[in-house]
Amino acid sequence: MKSTLLAWFSFLLFAFVLSVPSIEADTEPVLDIQGEELKAGTEYIITSIFRGAGGGDVAATNKTCPDDVIQYSLDVFQGLPVTFSPASSEDDVIRVSTDLNIKFSIKKACDRSSVWKIQKSSNSEVQWLVTTGGEEGNPGCDTFTNWFKIEKGAGTFGYNYKLVFCPEDICPSVGLCRDVGIYFESNRGRILSLSDKLSPFLVVFRKVGPLSSSI
Ligand SMILES: *[C@@H]1O[C@H](CO)[C@@H](O)[C@H](O)[C@H]1NC(C)=O
């Protein structure tokens, strides 16, 4: 009896030890507006969950050569597509709570990188702005400003998410963890920013392709 129990116990322990890493490696995939998994390297438009007034696509203040990351206040303007690339590229599915580079997908070469990063703001109301000029890959403390995460958004409304800056696995000593919100600046418009005063910008992802214009 005793040995059966022991065998059963070691089996449970073994099963537990085996299952832990796979739970961690397999967080939920992020889904686009059609319920399909987001894929690394595929182009998406990031857009507000709200349509109409105040609900527009994410773009840059300069669409030819992207600089600061903004959100259009009107949904009639087409946003600038982005691609995602995870810090650990074990599969090509984009998953919630994983570190990602976000890059504007542009046709023409620019002298400035189109990889998103955060940059200290001179404005006292927001601490950090989201802009471009970041570096892709090389996760570590030298590149901590370039890593974002996608987390599940609020409530039960469809496939909604928020963008988060929280590079706790990339560089634990940074200690900065904030939702990306929208801050209105008169010269730049609705700029994506980090601040403890802003509410999270709730978004959905629309795959760029032949169908995207009909959604
Ligand atoms: C956008 O960037 C390009 C390339 O740097 C520049 O030539 C152009 O003047 C910029 N446009 C605006 C509106 O700033």
mmCIF file of C-alpha atoms and ligand atoms in Angstrom:
data_model
loop_
_atom_site.group_PDB
_atom_site.id
_atom_site.type_symbol
_atom_site.label_atom_id
_atom_site.label_comp_id
_atom_site.label_asym_id
_atom_site.label_seq_id
_atom_site.Cartn_x
_atom_site.Cartn_y
_atom_site.Cartn_z
ATOM 1 C CA MET A 1 0.000 0.000 0.000
ATOM 2 C CA LYS A 2 2.715 2.375 1.045
ATOM 3 C CA SER A 3 4.679 1.807 -2.161
ATOM 4 C CA THR A 4 1.572 2.300 -4.306
ATOM 5 C CA LEU A 5 0.969 5.633 -2.649
ATOM 6 C CA LEU A 6 4.571 6.584 -3.111
ATOM 7 C CA ALA A 7 4.462 5.616 -6.775
ATOM 8 C CA TRP A 8 1.248 7.605 -7.233
ATOM 9 C CA PHE A 9 2.765 10.581 -5.459
ATOM 10 C CA SER A 10 5.889 10.537 -7.601
ATOM 11 C CA PHE A 11 3.748 10.253 -10.692
ATOM 12 C CA LEU A 12 1.799 13.364 -9.646
ATOM 13 C CA LEU A 13 4.996 15.233 -8.885
ATOM 14 C CA PHE A 14 6.444 14.192 -12.236
ATOM 15 C CA ALA A 15 3.278 15.244 -14.086
ATOM 16 C CA PHE A 16 3.291 18.586 -12.271
ATOM 17 C CA VAL A 17 6.937 19.284 -13.046
ATOM 18 C CA LEU A 18 6.347 18.391 -16.692
ATOM 19 C CA SER A 19 3.266 20.559 -17.061
ATOM 20 C CA VAL A 20 4.596 23.799 -15.564
ATOM 21 C CA PRO A 21 6.888 24.902 -18.404
ATOM 22 C CA SER A 22 4.279 24.236 -21.082
ATOM 23 C CA ILE A 23 1.709 26.381 -19.232
ATOM 24 C CA GLU A 24 4.172 29.249 -19.144
ATOM 25 C CA ALA A 25 5.237 28.893 -22.757
ATOM 26 C CA ASP A 26 1.682 28.701 -24.050
ATOM 27 C CA THR A 27 -0.132 31.854 -23.036
ATOM 28 C CA GLU A 28 -3.247 32.728 -24.973
ATOM 29 C CA PRO A 29 -2.857 33.910 -28.564
ATOM 30 C CA VAL A 30 -3.927 37.472 -29.367
ATOM 31 C CA LEU A 31 -6.882 37.407 -31.767
ATOM 32 C CA ASP A 32 -7.691 39.885 -34.504
ATOM 33 C CA ILE A 33 -11.132 41.393 -35.100
ATOM 34 C CA GLN A 34 -12.133 38.273 -37.057
ATOM 35 C CA GLY A 35 -11.050 35.925 -34.266
ATOM 36 C CA GLU A 36 -7.863 34.768 -35.998
ATOM 37 C CA GLU A 37 -4.498 34.490 -34.257
ATOM 38 C CA LEU A 38 -2.079 37.381 -34.719
ATOM 39 C CA LYS A 39 1.071 36.266 -36.537
ATOM 40 C CA ALA A 40 4.574 37.697 -36.388
ATOM 41 C CA GLY A 41 5.461 39.639 -39.519
ATOM 42 C CA THR A 42 1.855 40.021 -40.712
ATOM 43 C CA GLU A 43 0.552 43.570 -41.145
ATOM 44 C CA TYR A 44 -2.205 44.840 -38.848
ATOM 45 C CA ILE A 45 -3.891 48.159 -38.282
ATOM 46 C CA ILE A 46 -4.300 48.925 -34.586
ATOM 47 C CA THR A 47 -7.580 50.716 -34.030
ATOM 48 C CA SER A 48 -9.765 51.890 -31.165
ATOM 49 C CA ILE A 49 -12.555 49.570 -29.999
ATOM 50 C CA PHE A 50 -14.817 52.596 -30.332
ATOM 51 C CA ARG A 51 -15.891 53.749 -33.766
ATOM 52 C CA GLY A 52 -16.997 57.273 -34.615
ATOM 53 C CA ALA A 53 -16.017 60.274 -32.520
ATOM 54 C CA GLY A 54 -12.706 59.692 -30.797
ATOM 55 C CA GLY A 55 -12.268 56.274 -32.392
ATOM 56 C CA GLY A 56 -9.592 56.084 -35.028
ATOM 57 C CA ASP A 57 -6.617 54.077 -36.259
ATOM 58 C CA VAL A 58 -3.072 54.269 -34.960
ATOM 59 C CA ALA A 59 -0.674 56.082 -37.285
ATOM 60 C CA ALA A 60 2.354 58.360 -37.130
ATOM 61 C CA THR A 61 2.599 62.149 -37.300
ATOM 62 C CA ASN A 62 4.578 61.606 -40.513
ATOM 63 C CA LYS A 63 3.305 58.680 -42.582
ATOM 64 C CA THR A 64 6.213 58.787 -45.053
ATOM 65 C CA CYS A 65 8.850 58.527 -42.391
ATOM 66 C CA PRO A 66 7.089 57.696 -39.103
ATOM 67 C CA ASP A 67 8.079 59.668 -36.014
ATOM 68 C CA ASP A 68 5.676 59.993 -33.077
ATOM 69 C CA VAL A 69 2.918 57.409 -32.650
ATOM 70 C CA ILE A 70 -0.571 58.907 -32.667
ATOM 71 C CA GLN A 71 -4.181 57.893 -32.948
ATOM 72 C CA TYR A 72 -6.427 59.582 -35.499
ATOM 73 C CA SER A 73 -9.472 61.147 -33.902
ATOM 74 C CA LEU A 74 -11.604 60.275 -36.938
ATOM 75 C CA ASP A 75 -12.217 56.792 -38.279
ATOM 76 C CA VAL A 76 -12.230 57.944 -41.920
ATOM 77 C CA PHE A 77 -8.421 58.112 -42.036
ATOM 78 C CA GLN A 78 -6.573 54.883 -42.770
ATOM 79 C CA GLY A 79 -3.955 54.048 -40.144
ATOM 80 C CA LEU A 80 -0.388 52.950 -40.681
ATOM 81 C CA PRO A 81 0.072 49.140 -40.546
ATOM 82 C CA VAL A 82 2.385 47.587 -37.972
ATOM 83 C CA THR A 83 4.075 44.216 -37.623
ATOM 84 C CA PHE A 84 4.909 42.454 -34.357
ATOM 85 C CA SER A 85 8.006 40.432 -33.509
ATOM 86 C CA PRO A 86 8.298 38.550 -30.203
ATOM 87 C CA ALA A 87 11.459 38.605 -28.079
ATOM 88 C CA SER A 88 11.503 34.824 -28.012
ATOM 89 C CA SER A 89 10.582 33.534 -31.428
ATOM 90 C CA GLU A 90 9.655 29.929 -30.683
ATOM 91 C CA ASP A 91 6.518 30.150 -32.793
ATOM 92 C CA ASP A 92 5.084 32.830 -35.022
ATOM 93 C CA VAL A 93 1.894 33.325 -32.988
ATOM 94 C CA ILE A 94 1.620 36.597 -31.048
ATOM 95 C CA ARG A 95 0.555 35.834 -27.469
ATOM 96 C CA VAL A 96 -0.759 37.986 -24.627
ATOM 97 C CA SER A 97 1.726 39.151 -21.979
ATOM 98 C CA THR A 98 4.807 38.447 -24.076
ATOM 99 C CA ASP A 99 7.487 41.000 -24.971
ATOM 100 C CA LEU A 100 7.188 42.312 -28.502
ATOM 101 C CA ASN A 101 8.737 44.829 -30.853
ATOM 102 C CA ILE A 102 6.133 46.813 -32.782
ATOM 103 C CA LYS A 103 7.213 48.263 -36.107
ATOM 104 C CA PHE A 104 5.433 50.458 -38.638
ATOM 105 C CA SER A 105 5.365 48.758 -41.980
ATOM 106 C CA ILE A 106 6.451 51.320 -44.540
ATOM 107 C CA LYS A 107 7.080 50.982 -48.243
ATOM 108 C CA LYS A 108 9.953 53.446 -48.652
ATOM 109 C CA ALA A 109 13.257 53.357 -46.800
ATOM 110 C CA CYS A 110 13.716 56.021 -44.134
ATOM 111 C CA ASP A 111 16.805 57.226 -42.344
ATOM 112 C CA ARG A 112 14.893 56.694 -39.102
ATOM 113 C CA SER A 113 13.935 53.249 -37.776
ATOM 114 C CA SER A 114 10.175 52.629 -37.675
ATOM 115 C CA VAL A 115 10.424 50.435 -34.549
ATOM 116 C CA TRP A 116 8.354 51.774 -31.646
ATOM 117 C CA LYS A 117 10.038 52.882 -28.452
ATOM 118 C CA ILE A 118 9.217 55.074 -25.473
ATOM 119 C CA GLN A 119 10.960 58.388 -24.978
ATOM 120 C CA LYS A 120 10.995 60.686 -21.941
ATOM 121 C CA SER A 121 8.581 63.556 -22.337
ATOM 122 C CA SER A 122 9.284 67.179 -21.550
ATOM 123 C CA ASN A 123 5.613 67.567 -20.725
ATOM 124 C CA SER A 124 4.925 67.370 -16.990
ATOM 125 C CA GLU A 125 1.565 65.642 -17.417
ATOM 126 C CA VAL A 126 2.858 62.572 -19.226
ATOM 127 C CA GLN A 127 6.127 60.908 -18.348
ATOM 128 C CA TRP A 128 6.833 59.028 -21.581
ATOM 129 C CA LEU A 129 5.691 59.270 -25.195
ATOM 130 C CA VAL A 130 5.587 56.483 -27.751
ATOM 131 C CA THR A 131 7.696 57.327 -30.772
ATOM 132 C CA THR A 132 9.855 55.522 -33.333
ATOM 133 C CA GLY A 133 13.600 55.112 -33.798
ATOM 134 C CA GLY A 134 13.807 51.977 -31.668
ATOM 135 C CA GLU A 135 15.964 48.930 -32.217
ATOM 136 C CA GLU A 136 14.521 45.542 -33.151
ATOM 137 C CA GLY A 137 15.539 42.421 -31.207
ATOM 138 C CA ASN A 138 18.463 42.017 -28.748
ATOM 139 C CA PRO A 139 16.283 41.852 -25.598
ATOM 140 C CA GLY A 140 18.127 43.273 -22.593
ATOM 141 C CA CYS A 141 18.629 46.391 -20.498
ATOM 142 C CA ASP A 142 20.195 48.292 -23.420
ATOM 143 C CA THR A 143 16.985 47.905 -25.419
ATOM 144 C CA PHE A 144 14.346 48.099 -22.674
ATOM 145 C CA THR A 145 12.599 51.121 -24.244
ATOM 146 C CA ASN A 146 11.638 49.081 -27.327
ATOM 147 C CA TRP A 147 9.514 46.324 -25.764
ATOM 148 C CA PHE A 148 5.737 46.342 -25.487
ATOM 149 C CA LYS A 149 3.120 43.776 -24.526
ATOM 150 C CA ILE A 150 -0.450 43.155 -25.551
ATOM 151 C CA GLU A 151 -2.802 42.434 -22.625
ATOM 152 C CA LYS A 152 -6.499 41.605 -22.629
ATOM 153 C CA GLY A 153 -8.728 44.672 -22.508
ATOM 154 C CA ALA A 154 -11.797 45.342 -20.450
ATOM 155 C CA GLY A 155 -15.029 43.457 -20.210
ATOM 156 C CA THR A 156 -16.541 41.090 -22.701
ATOM 157 C CA PHE A 157 -16.562 43.277 -25.803
ATOM 158 C CA GLY A 158 -15.179 41.087 -28.579
ATOM 159 C CA TYR A 159 -11.447 40.701 -29.008
ATOM 160 C CA ASN A 160 -10.269 43.834 -27.279
ATOM 161 C CA TYR A 161 -6.841 44.453 -25.878
ATOM 162 C CA LYS A 162 -4.571 47.140 -24.485
ATOM 163 C CA LEU A 163 -0.931 47.913 -25.201
ATOM 164 C CA VAL A 164 1.321 47.852 -22.178
ATOM 165 C CA PHE A 165 4.879 48.903 -21.504
ATOM 166 C CA CYS A 166 6.264 46.584 -18.823
ATOM 167 C CA PRO A 167 9.694 45.118 -19.662
ATOM 168 C CA GLU A 168 10.006 43.283 -16.314
ATOM 169 C CA ASP A 169 11.460 40.173 -17.985
ATOM 170 C CA ILE A 170 13.673 42.126 -20.412
ATOM 171 C CA CYS A 171 15.249 44.330 -17.734
ATOM 172 C CA PRO A 172 13.847 43.823 -14.201
ATOM 173 C CA SER A 173 15.677 46.848 -12.762
ATOM 174 C CA VAL A 174 13.676 49.317 -14.913
ATOM 175 C CA GLY A 175 10.609 48.971 -12.698
ATOM 176 C CA LEU A 176 8.369 50.840 -15.117
ATOM 177 C CA CYS A 177 5.019 49.232 -15.863
ATOM 178 C CA ARG A 178 2.243 51.286 -17.490
ATOM 179 C CA ASP A 179 -0.693 50.927 -19.819
ATOM 180 C CA VAL A 180 -0.403 52.876 -23.055
ATOM 181 C CA GLY A 181 -2.972 55.674 -23.056
ATOM 182 C CA ILE A 182 -3.796 58.627 -25.272
ATOM 183 C CA TYR A 183 -2.676 62.135 -24.414
ATOM 184 C CA PHE A 184 -3.800 65.135 -26.441
ATOM 185 C CA GLU A 185 -1.046 67.576 -27.346
ATOM 186 C CA SER A 186 -2.014 70.620 -29.405
ATOM 187 C CA ASN A 187 0.949 70.339 -31.793
ATOM 188 C CA ARG A 188 0.979 66.562 -32.248
ATOM 189 C CA GLY A 189 -2.589 65.451 -31.635
ATOM 190 C CA ARG A 190 -3.615 62.275 -29.830
ATOM 191 C CA ILE A 191 -0.230 60.851 -28.955
ATOM 192 C CA LEU A 192 0.274 57.400 -27.421
ATOM 193 C CA SER A 193 1.782 57.946 -23.971
ATOM 194 C CA LEU A 194 2.551 56.356 -20.642
ATOM 195 C CA SER A 195 1.169 58.076 -17.599
ATOM 196 C CA ASP A 196 -0.402 57.001 -14.348
ATOM 197 C CA LYS A 197 -3.180 59.524 -15.094
ATOM 198 C CA LEU A 198 -4.328 58.094 -18.426
ATOM 199 C CA SER A 199 -6.836 55.313 -18.888
ATOM 200 C CA PRO A 200 -5.746 52.434 -21.122
ATOM 201 C CA PHE A 201 -6.282 52.790 -24.868
ATOM 202 C CA LEU A 202 -8.533 49.843 -25.758
ATOM 203 C CA VAL A 203 -7.785 48.457 -29.198
ATOM 204 C CA VAL A 204 -8.593 45.775 -31.730
ATOM 205 C CA PHE A 205 -6.331 44.479 -34.499
ATOM 206 C CA ARG A 206 -7.453 44.501 -38.131
ATOM 207 C CA LYS A 207 -5.447 42.379 -40.525
ATOM 208 C CA VAL A 208 -4.293 44.277 -43.600
ATOM 209 C CA GLY A 209 -5.358 42.492 -46.731
ATOM 210 C CA PRO A 210 -7.978 42.291 -49.443
ATOM 211 C CA LEU A 211 -10.767 42.023 -46.840
ATOM 212 C CA SER A 212 -9.646 44.818 -44.533
ATOM 213 C CA SER A 213 -11.433 47.604 -46.371
ATOM 214 C CA SER A 214 -14.808 45.910 -46.005
ATOM 215 C CA ILE A 215 -14.653 45.593 -42.217
HETATM 216 C C1 LIG B 1 8.126 63.454 -43.370
HETATM 217 O O1 LIG B 1 9.414 62.877 -43.424
HETATM 218 C C2 LIG B 1 10.089 63.073 -44.653
HETATM 219 C C3 LIG B 1 11.375 62.292 -44.629
HETATM 220 O O2 LIG B 1 12.130 62.565 -43.475
HETATM 221 C C4 LIG B 1 10.298 64.566 -44.866
HETATM 222 O O3 LIG B 1 10.948 64.778 -46.099
HETATM 223 C C5 LIG B 1 8.957 65.284 -44.833
HETATM 224 O O4 LIG B 1 9.155 66.665 -44.916
HETATM 225 C C6 LIG B 1 8.209 64.967 -43.573
HETATM 226 N N1 LIG B 1 6.857 65.504 -43.656
HETATM 227 C C7 LIG B 1 6.353 66.257 -42.698
HETATM 228 C C8 LIG B 1 4.943 66.700 -42.907
HETATM 229 O O5 LIG B 1 6.960 66.553 -41.682
#
